[in-house]
């Protein structure tokens, strides 16, 4: 049979074979003729036949293996790549192939079903479209697929990829079930309201338990699993050989040791003679699926009554349409579940059909979030003129919310040709810097001028590409909803917003407010590891600096700083593996001649007592010009989780950044004759601040305070948990043209530094260490040893000990009470041939309490220092079966014996 052709009525003797077109496509991945044809058809495919999807999962769940099969069956490769051999298409970096893991997200485009043969559509497809509303998988769709990393160190890589996805495939290991990192990325995808389907992989392995995995989905991911496929084991307990399709009421069987192209299709009547148990279970699965859809979809209830309450009589097209409505609505919390074994080439084609049938196109997703100035809204509101903006007047008058005027909408927004998000920057050794973009409105044309709203610079887009992992096709335009690559941009970074605007001088920015437009801004988590970088010689410093600048442009989760005492350059990252990969990229890929020191933990320093106010007047000459300004500063301890109130004084300005709080007050109005007026209400002309406005004053003071907080008093670590209060008297601290913003920043830095030193003299300072939220999955037999090791040897705090049916990870913005409760008695799960499970549809479905192989989840807070190299130790405690994932939670003060030991380690004596 051919997948993507709707419900099949062929008998079991018919075998689906690859078409002649597929065999021709298989001659080579980079055939010029094929690329030319794909470019022509790409332009003809409308937006409703485009799918931007990603694959998310725990490490080693089979993401890259599944992607390789998708490329093979869609005709884009002639052979199946293997992760162990390092021959995969998407893992093309040398470090990825050497380690056998995905390090950076890879974008690839292909078509499913196979590309039409003539004029973009064949005759069969045309009749289908005009005569009958059937499965959308009969028509060729363009699929842009993002293969994401699964390692916890690269969570930020997953986050920046999730922003541009319209749908996701979550892959689960059929043996391990729902794992810790799966829960983490699941909740991250939920924060972006991404529709998801689940693919249970590795069902060919010993101990695979599809039924228990389905119950894991309900209990740990808090979603209603809609079982669309069930596994087919020979004789009920033999080799995994195929799947039972509850939607189309059929069974699919793959020959053993085949390449997966030939699939035997068996209808339900014939299956009753071959495998009566499987046929009966398919009927149960279909009944449970219809019942579940009826609870969330009124149209399914009508169909159910129309067919006289016969669960099996409802057509597959009606079931697919109902599933699609439930998946796209989001409120139903239904997630379709599919089965397969990617390594054995089983279940991939039906999964591709599900991507086309169930996941949304770009025009079906919610409006993307934007930030324009200080206003957060939706992109559609901006384009339609409904956006309400906060307009700060030029002289600092109070803000007032006004609707975007219609004239401004016609004159400014109407000239917005395109709006895109640069979600990834890659250095290709052959082509140079590649900037991956997702276009949200309009289209980007070749040679168009793009304005970067983050950097406030304009640059041309000389070439546009459509990427197939490491291979590319030139295209004239990237249309709305599509993912493409811009070649030749010199400044764009990961996360920047790019807009194309007509009617303006290319060298100038678009008019306000479009020059501040930002798409889906993302917060970079703080780095917790760092390592020093030393060039081999003075002549290599420039090359190393250029390479480091590119690394930061490519990966914003890396941070660069310079130690003031030693002058060393420090590179900070999210984890040990993260920095090791950065080292490989720097020394091997970018060929820098430098030495990278040992990876160390990034501690912080905190003050213990408030300081008195310190007033500093900075008066010095810079480049032959006098620079003079003053400032008053005081500091006190501040808990980063503390909720701070909105300042009562309208001239006070609060900044919460890097775990510190900065408050800026302008206490004396420029006009002493009217003390009721604030600096923001007064005309600044003729005053000591005639060349400055409020925003410039606040920014200069803030930059000075941040510079002072970047290094501690007694240790070479940044300060954390510090509240800095800056006070400015314009008449005494500003000296007309002798007080540029740089002088004010210098005064703020010196005053803040003096206040910090005063606090340190009064009560000293203390070190703070990063504390991680750790989730460990172990079996019952190893639970006691792991818990004892965490609490007794690693100073960990045990938060919870959960069974497999209790959620062990929640999203940062949710608590356990916020998540929906799923009644496991209403969850259908087929019986498993291995292990002990309850019959399908019954409550529980868990292993007996005394089973020492039952999976347990430990949630704990542990200092990062104690988690370095923990994986090897965990595997020794659990006989290789334990896994863990951790994420940064907060910095905590080090006290007692731990502080003495830490100071000894840091000082070396």
PDB file of C-alpha atoms in Angstrom, residues 244-451:
ATOM      1  CA  UNK A 244      -2.952  -2.191  14.580  1.00  0.00           C
ATOM      2  CA  UNK A 245      -4.622   0.940  13.228  1.00  0.00           C
ATOM      3  CA  UNK A 246      -7.627   1.924  15.354  1.00  0.00           C
ATOM      4  CA  UNK A 247      -8.482   4.858  13.075  1.00  0.00           C
ATOM      5  CA  UNK A 248      -8.688   2.987   9.762  1.00  0.00           C
ATOM      6  CA  UNK A 249      -9.507  -0.416  11.307  1.00  0.00           C
ATOM      7  CA  UNK A 250      -6.677  -2.372   9.751  1.00  0.00           C
ATOM      8  CA  UNK A 251      -3.334  -3.915  10.578  1.00  0.00           C
ATOM      9  CA  UNK A 252       0.029  -3.071   9.016  1.00  0.00           C
ATOM     10  CA  UNK A 253       2.811  -5.625   8.934  1.00  0.00           C
ATOM     11  CA  UNK A 254       6.456  -4.995   7.993  1.00  0.00           C
ATOM     12  CA  UNK A 255       8.676  -7.869   6.758  1.00  0.00           C
ATOM     13  CA  UNK A 256      11.560  -8.741   9.052  1.00  0.00           C
ATOM     14  CA  UNK A 257      14.981  -7.342   8.043  1.00  0.00           C
ATOM     15  CA  UNK A 258      13.417  -5.185   5.325  1.00  0.00           C
ATOM     16  CA  UNK A 259      13.982  -1.506   4.588  1.00  0.00           C
ATOM     17  CA  UNK A 260      10.400  -0.669   5.541  1.00  0.00           C
ATOM     18  CA  UNK A 261       9.217   0.306   2.052  1.00  0.00           C
ATOM     19  CA  UNK A 262       7.038  -2.765   1.564  1.00  0.00           C
ATOM     20  CA  UNK A 263       4.110  -2.941   3.996  1.00  0.00           C
ATOM     21  CA  UNK A 264       1.438  -5.621   4.115  1.00  0.00           C
ATOM     22  CA  UNK A 265      -2.064  -4.255   4.737  1.00  0.00           C
ATOM     23  CA  UNK A 266      -4.597  -6.552   6.366  1.00  0.00           C
ATOM     24  CA  UNK A 267      -8.231  -5.578   6.827  1.00  0.00           C
ATOM     25  CA  UNK A 268     -10.105  -6.350  10.019  1.00  0.00           C
ATOM     26  CA  UNK A 269     -12.042  -9.341   8.651  1.00  0.00           C
ATOM     27  CA  UNK A 270      -8.958 -11.171   7.467  1.00  0.00           C
ATOM     28  CA  UNK A 271      -7.081 -10.219  10.626  1.00  0.00           C
ATOM     29  CA  UNK A 272      -9.741 -12.008  12.674  1.00  0.00           C
ATOM     30  CA  UNK A 273      -8.588 -15.273  11.076  1.00  0.00           C
ATOM     31  CA  UNK A 274      -4.858 -14.569  11.420  1.00  0.00           C
ATOM     32  CA  UNK A 275      -4.654 -12.812  14.810  1.00  0.00           C
ATOM     33  CA  UNK A 276      -8.091 -12.866  16.474  1.00  0.00           C
ATOM     34  CA  UNK A 277      -6.696 -11.343  19.686  1.00  0.00           C
ATOM     35  CA  UNK A 278      -5.238  -8.365  17.845  1.00  0.00           C
ATOM     36  CA  UNK A 279      -8.448  -7.850  15.839  1.00  0.00           C
ATOM     37  CA  UNK A 280     -10.475  -7.785  19.042  1.00  0.00           C
ATOM     38  CA  UNK A 281      -8.042  -5.320  20.658  1.00  0.00           C
ATOM     39  CA  UNK A 282      -8.263  -3.002  17.626  1.00  0.00           C
ATOM     40  CA  UNK A 283     -12.037  -2.922  18.080  1.00  0.00           C
ATOM     41  CA  UNK A 284     -11.569  -2.071  21.769  1.00  0.00           C
ATOM     42  CA  UNK A 285      -9.120   0.673  20.862  1.00  0.00           C
ATOM     43  CA  UNK A 286     -11.543   2.101  18.265  1.00  0.00           C
ATOM     44  CA  UNK A 287     -14.386   2.079  20.789  1.00  0.00           C
ATOM     45  CA  UNK A 288     -12.254   3.817  23.418  1.00  0.00           C
ATOM     46  CA  UNK A 289     -11.064   6.382  20.846  1.00  0.00           C
ATOM     47  CA  UNK A 290     -14.601   7.305  19.752  1.00  0.00           C
ATOM     48  CA  UNK A 291     -15.772   7.533  23.364  1.00  0.00           C
ATOM     49  CA  UNK A 292     -12.885   9.815  24.250  1.00  0.00           C
ATOM     50  CA  UNK A 293     -13.392  12.087  21.235  1.00  0.00           C
ATOM     51  CA  UNK A 294     -17.103  12.313  21.983  1.00  0.00           C
ATOM     52  CA  UNK A 295     -16.321  13.820  25.394  1.00  0.00           C
ATOM     53  CA  UNK A 296     -14.413  16.699  23.794  1.00  0.00           C
ATOM     54  CA  UNK A 297     -15.889  17.167  20.320  1.00  0.00           C
ATOM     55  CA  UNK A 298     -19.584  17.834  19.711  1.00  0.00           C
ATOM     56  CA  UNK A 299     -19.316  17.020  16.010  1.00  0.00           C
ATOM     57  CA  UNK A 300     -18.123  13.534  16.884  1.00  0.00           C
ATOM     58  CA  UNK A 301     -21.212  13.098  19.075  1.00  0.00           C
ATOM     59  CA  UNK A 302     -23.375  13.959  16.070  1.00  0.00           C
ATOM     60  CA  UNK A 303     -21.506  11.445  13.901  1.00  0.00           C
ATOM     61  CA  UNK A 304     -21.850   8.828  16.620  1.00  0.00           C
ATOM     62  CA  UNK A 305     -25.633   9.299  16.695  1.00  0.00           C
ATOM     63  CA  UNK A 306     -25.793   9.436  12.903  1.00  0.00           C
ATOM     64  CA  UNK A 307     -24.258   5.947  12.709  1.00  0.00           C
ATOM     65  CA  UNK A 308     -26.660   4.568  15.359  1.00  0.00           C
ATOM     66  CA  UNK A 309     -24.036   4.468  18.109  1.00  0.00           C
ATOM     67  CA  UNK A 310     -21.844   2.058  16.118  1.00  0.00           C
ATOM     68  CA  UNK A 311     -18.213   2.842  17.016  1.00  0.00           C
ATOM     69  CA  UNK A 312     -16.847   0.862  14.077  1.00  0.00           C
ATOM     70  CA  UNK A 313     -19.112   2.399  11.426  1.00  0.00           C
ATOM     71  CA  UNK A 314     -17.742   5.932  11.704  1.00  0.00           C
ATOM     72  CA  UNK A 315     -15.489   6.656   8.735  1.00  0.00           C
ATOM     73  CA  UNK A 316     -11.717   7.156   9.182  1.00  0.00           C
ATOM     74  CA  UNK A 317     -12.004  10.624   7.643  1.00  0.00           C
ATOM     75  CA  UNK A 318     -14.488  11.657  10.353  1.00  0.00           C
ATOM     76  CA  UNK A 319     -12.232  10.273  13.077  1.00  0.00           C
ATOM     77  CA  UNK A 320      -9.198  12.124  11.683  1.00  0.00           C
ATOM     78  CA  UNK A 321     -11.185  15.365  11.422  1.00  0.00           C
ATOM     79  CA  UNK A 322     -12.289  15.037  15.054  1.00  0.00           C
ATOM     80  CA  UNK A 323      -8.755  14.272  16.216  1.00  0.00           C
ATOM     81  CA  UNK A 324      -7.479  17.314  14.353  1.00  0.00           C
ATOM     82  CA  UNK A 325     -10.067  19.591  15.961  1.00  0.00           C
ATOM     83  CA  UNK A 326      -9.142  18.317  19.421  1.00  0.00           C
ATOM     84  CA  UNK A 327      -5.401  18.667  18.830  1.00  0.00           C
ATOM     85  CA  UNK A 328      -5.670  22.199  17.461  1.00  0.00           C
ATOM     86  CA  UNK A 329      -8.103  23.445  20.105  1.00  0.00           C
ATOM     87  CA  UNK A 330      -5.637  22.956  22.958  1.00  0.00           C
ATOM     88  CA  UNK A 331      -8.405  23.092  25.555  1.00  0.00           C
ATOM     89  CA  UNK A 332      -9.260  19.394  25.167  1.00  0.00           C
ATOM     90  CA  UNK A 333      -5.760  18.306  26.275  1.00  0.00           C
ATOM     91  CA  UNK A 334      -5.980  15.288  23.950  1.00  0.00           C
ATOM     92  CA  UNK A 335      -2.761  13.932  22.444  1.00  0.00           C
ATOM     93  CA  UNK A 336      -2.830  11.197  19.746  1.00  0.00           C
ATOM     94  CA  UNK A 337      -0.494   8.262  20.427  1.00  0.00           C
ATOM     95  CA  UNK A 338       1.226   6.186  17.729  1.00  0.00           C
ATOM     96  CA  UNK A 339       3.455   3.116  17.884  1.00  0.00           C
ATOM     97  CA  UNK A 340       6.560   1.915  16.085  1.00  0.00           C
ATOM     98  CA  UNK A 341      10.213   0.903  16.130  1.00  0.00           C
ATOM     99  CA  UNK A 342      12.276   3.296  14.037  1.00  0.00           C
ATOM    100  CA  UNK A 343      15.456   1.226  14.075  1.00  0.00           C
ATOM    101  CA  UNK A 344      13.477  -1.717  12.619  1.00  0.00           C
ATOM    102  CA  UNK A 345      11.805   0.608  10.057  1.00  0.00           C
ATOM    103  CA  UNK A 346       8.327   0.058  11.513  1.00  0.00           C
ATOM    104  CA  UNK A 347       5.677   2.746  11.848  1.00  0.00           C
ATOM    105  CA  UNK A 348       7.320   5.748  10.157  1.00  0.00           C
ATOM    106  CA  UNK A 349       4.993   6.184   7.160  1.00  0.00           C
ATOM    107  CA  UNK A 350       1.808   6.239   9.294  1.00  0.00           C
ATOM    108  CA  UNK A 351       3.535   8.752  11.565  1.00  0.00           C
ATOM    109  CA  UNK A 352       4.201  11.016   8.574  1.00  0.00           C
ATOM    110  CA  UNK A 353       0.540  10.706   7.609  1.00  0.00           C
ATOM    111  CA  UNK A 354      -0.373  11.796  11.144  1.00  0.00           C
ATOM    112  CA  UNK A 355       1.884  14.852  10.859  1.00  0.00           C
ATOM    113  CA  UNK A 356       0.037  15.959   7.727  1.00  0.00           C
ATOM    114  CA  UNK A 357      -3.432  15.040   9.010  1.00  0.00           C
ATOM    115  CA  UNK A 358      -3.290  16.259  12.611  1.00  0.00           C
ATOM    116  CA  UNK A 359      -0.686  18.983  13.095  1.00  0.00           C
ATOM    117  CA  UNK A 360      -1.470  22.602  12.117  1.00  0.00           C
ATOM    118  CA  UNK A 361      -0.310  24.673   9.188  1.00  0.00           C
ATOM    119  CA  UNK A 362       1.200  28.144   9.785  1.00  0.00           C
ATOM    120  CA  UNK A 363      -2.153  29.857   9.168  1.00  0.00           C
ATOM    121  CA  UNK A 364      -3.849  27.769  11.883  1.00  0.00           C
ATOM    122  CA  UNK A 365      -1.587  28.654  14.804  1.00  0.00           C
ATOM    123  CA  UNK A 366      -2.295  31.437  17.309  1.00  0.00           C
ATOM    124  CA  UNK A 367      -0.966  34.887  16.572  1.00  0.00           C
ATOM    125  CA  UNK A 368       2.728  35.110  17.598  1.00  0.00           C
ATOM    126  CA  UNK A 369       3.573  37.280  20.589  1.00  0.00           C
ATOM    127  CA  UNK A 370       5.524  40.482  19.996  1.00  0.00           C
ATOM    128  CA  UNK A 371       7.004  43.281  22.060  1.00  0.00           C
ATOM    129  CA  UNK A 372       7.078  46.756  20.574  1.00  0.00           C
ATOM    130  CA  UNK A 373       8.649  49.316  22.845  1.00  0.00           C
ATOM    131  CA  UNK A 374       7.295  48.572  26.308  1.00  0.00           C
ATOM    132  CA  UNK A 375       4.059  47.069  24.977  1.00  0.00           C
ATOM    133  CA  UNK A 376       3.451  43.315  24.672  1.00  0.00           C
ATOM    134  CA  UNK A 377       0.833  42.270  22.137  1.00  0.00           C
ATOM    135  CA  UNK A 378       0.180  40.073  19.094  1.00  0.00           C
ATOM    136  CA  UNK A 379       1.557  40.484  15.589  1.00  0.00           C
ATOM    137  CA  UNK A 380      -1.935  40.472  14.086  1.00  0.00           C
ATOM    138  CA  UNK A 381      -2.939  43.439  16.229  1.00  0.00           C
ATOM    139  CA  UNK A 382       0.002  45.431  14.876  1.00  0.00           C
ATOM    140  CA  UNK A 383      -0.705  44.564  11.234  1.00  0.00           C
ATOM    141  CA  UNK A 384      -4.418  45.339  11.563  1.00  0.00           C
ATOM    142  CA  UNK A 385      -3.953  48.613  13.435  1.00  0.00           C
ATOM    143  CA  UNK A 386      -5.644  47.397  16.626  1.00  0.00           C
ATOM    144  CA  UNK A 387      -2.465  47.609  18.679  1.00  0.00           C
ATOM    145  CA  UNK A 388      -2.579  49.848  21.753  1.00  0.00           C
ATOM    146  CA  UNK A 389       0.793  51.456  22.424  1.00  0.00           C
ATOM    147  CA  UNK A 390       2.340  53.240  25.369  1.00  0.00           C
ATOM    148  CA  UNK A 391       3.698  56.449  23.827  1.00  0.00           C
ATOM    149  CA  UNK A 392       6.449  58.086  25.918  1.00  0.00           C
ATOM    150  CA  UNK A 393       6.721  61.679  24.797  1.00  0.00           C
ATOM    151  CA  UNK A 394      10.078  63.009  23.702  1.00  0.00           C
ATOM    152  CA  UNK A 395      10.571  65.204  26.772  1.00  0.00           C
ATOM    153  CA  UNK A 396       9.839  62.423  29.234  1.00  0.00           C
ATOM    154  CA  UNK A 397       6.180  63.241  29.876  1.00  0.00           C
ATOM    155  CA  UNK A 398       4.031  60.626  31.563  1.00  0.00           C
ATOM    156  CA  UNK A 399       3.111  57.648  29.422  1.00  0.00           C
ATOM    157  CA  UNK A 400      -0.369  57.392  28.004  1.00  0.00           C
ATOM    158  CA  UNK A 401      -1.958  54.387  26.319  1.00  0.00           C
ATOM    159  CA  UNK A 402      -3.324  55.238  22.873  1.00  0.00           C
ATOM    160  CA  UNK A 403      -4.550  53.202  19.977  1.00  0.00           C
ATOM    161  CA  UNK A 404      -2.315  53.121  16.916  1.00  0.00           C
ATOM    162  CA  UNK A 405      -3.730  55.927  14.734  1.00  0.00           C
ATOM    163  CA  UNK A 406      -5.242  54.859  11.425  1.00  0.00           C
ATOM    164  CA  UNK A 407      -2.998  57.243   9.512  1.00  0.00           C
ATOM    165  CA  UNK A 408       0.090  55.786  11.155  1.00  0.00           C
ATOM    166  CA  UNK A 409      -1.164  52.300  10.336  1.00  0.00           C
ATOM    167  CA  UNK A 410      -1.577  53.152   6.658  1.00  0.00           C
ATOM    168  CA  UNK A 411       1.690  55.022   6.405  1.00  0.00           C
ATOM    169  CA  UNK A 412       3.948  52.829   8.542  1.00  0.00           C
ATOM    170  CA  UNK A 413       2.557  49.355   9.073  1.00  0.00           C
ATOM    171  CA  UNK A 414       1.311  49.045   5.506  1.00  0.00           C
ATOM    172  CA  UNK A 415       4.918  49.338   4.299  1.00  0.00           C
ATOM    173  CA  UNK A 416       6.012  46.391   6.423  1.00  0.00           C
ATOM    174  CA  UNK A 417       6.884  43.819   3.757  1.00  0.00           C
ATOM    175  CA  UNK A 418       8.091  41.011   6.009  1.00  0.00           C
ATOM    176  CA  UNK A 419       8.680  40.131   9.633  1.00  0.00           C
ATOM    177  CA  UNK A 420      10.942  37.194  10.523  1.00  0.00           C
ATOM    178  CA  UNK A 421      12.745  35.668  13.487  1.00  0.00           C
ATOM    179  CA  UNK A 422      16.376  34.545  13.240  1.00  0.00           C
ATOM    180  CA  UNK A 423      16.264  31.452  15.438  1.00  0.00           C
ATOM    181  CA  UNK A 424      19.648  29.968  14.605  1.00  0.00           C
ATOM    182  CA  UNK A 425      23.080  31.072  13.341  1.00  0.00           C
ATOM    183  CA  UNK A 426      25.525  28.481  11.975  1.00  0.00           C
ATOM    184  CA  UNK A 427      29.023  28.773  10.542  1.00  0.00           C
ATOM    185  CA  UNK A 428      29.198  26.581   7.440  1.00  0.00           C
ATOM    186  CA  UNK A 429      32.787  25.843   6.316  1.00  0.00           C
ATOM    187  CA  UNK A 430      31.810  26.059   2.641  1.00  0.00           C
ATOM    188  CA  UNK A 431      29.187  28.805   2.551  1.00  0.00           C
ATOM    189  CA  UNK A 432      30.028  30.976   5.544  1.00  0.00           C
ATOM    190  CA  UNK A 433      27.508  32.194   8.108  1.00  0.00           C
ATOM    191  CA  UNK A 434      23.987  30.798   7.671  1.00  0.00           C
ATOM    192  CA  UNK A 435      21.105  32.534   9.447  1.00  0.00           C
ATOM    193  CA  UNK A 436      18.003  30.346   9.838  1.00  0.00           C
ATOM    194  CA  UNK A 437      14.790  32.382   9.829  1.00  0.00           C
ATOM    195  CA  UNK A 438      11.076  31.758  10.232  1.00  0.00           C
ATOM    196  CA  UNK A 439       8.906  34.239   8.338  1.00  0.00           C
ATOM    197  CA  UNK A 440       5.767  35.279  10.236  1.00  0.00           C
ATOM    198  CA  UNK A 441       4.299  37.841   7.832  1.00  0.00           C
ATOM    199  CA  UNK A 442       4.890  38.801   4.216  1.00  0.00           C
ATOM    200  CA  UNK A 443       7.859  37.316   2.386  1.00  0.00           C
ATOM    201  CA  UNK A 444      11.602  37.941   2.227  1.00  0.00           C
ATOM    202  CA  UNK A 445      12.976  38.374  -1.274  1.00  0.00           C
ATOM    203  CA  UNK A 446      16.524  37.953  -2.453  1.00  0.00           C
ATOM    204  CA  UNK A 447      18.600  41.175  -2.132  1.00  0.00           C
ATOM    205  CA  UNK A 448      16.023  42.705   0.201  1.00  0.00           C
ATOM    206  CA  UNK A 449      17.201  45.129   2.881  1.00  0.00           C
ATOM    207  CA  UNK A 450      16.531  43.746   6.371  1.00  0.00           C
ATOM    208  CA  UNK A 451      16.497  45.865   9.504  1.00  0.00           C
TER     209      UNK A 451
END
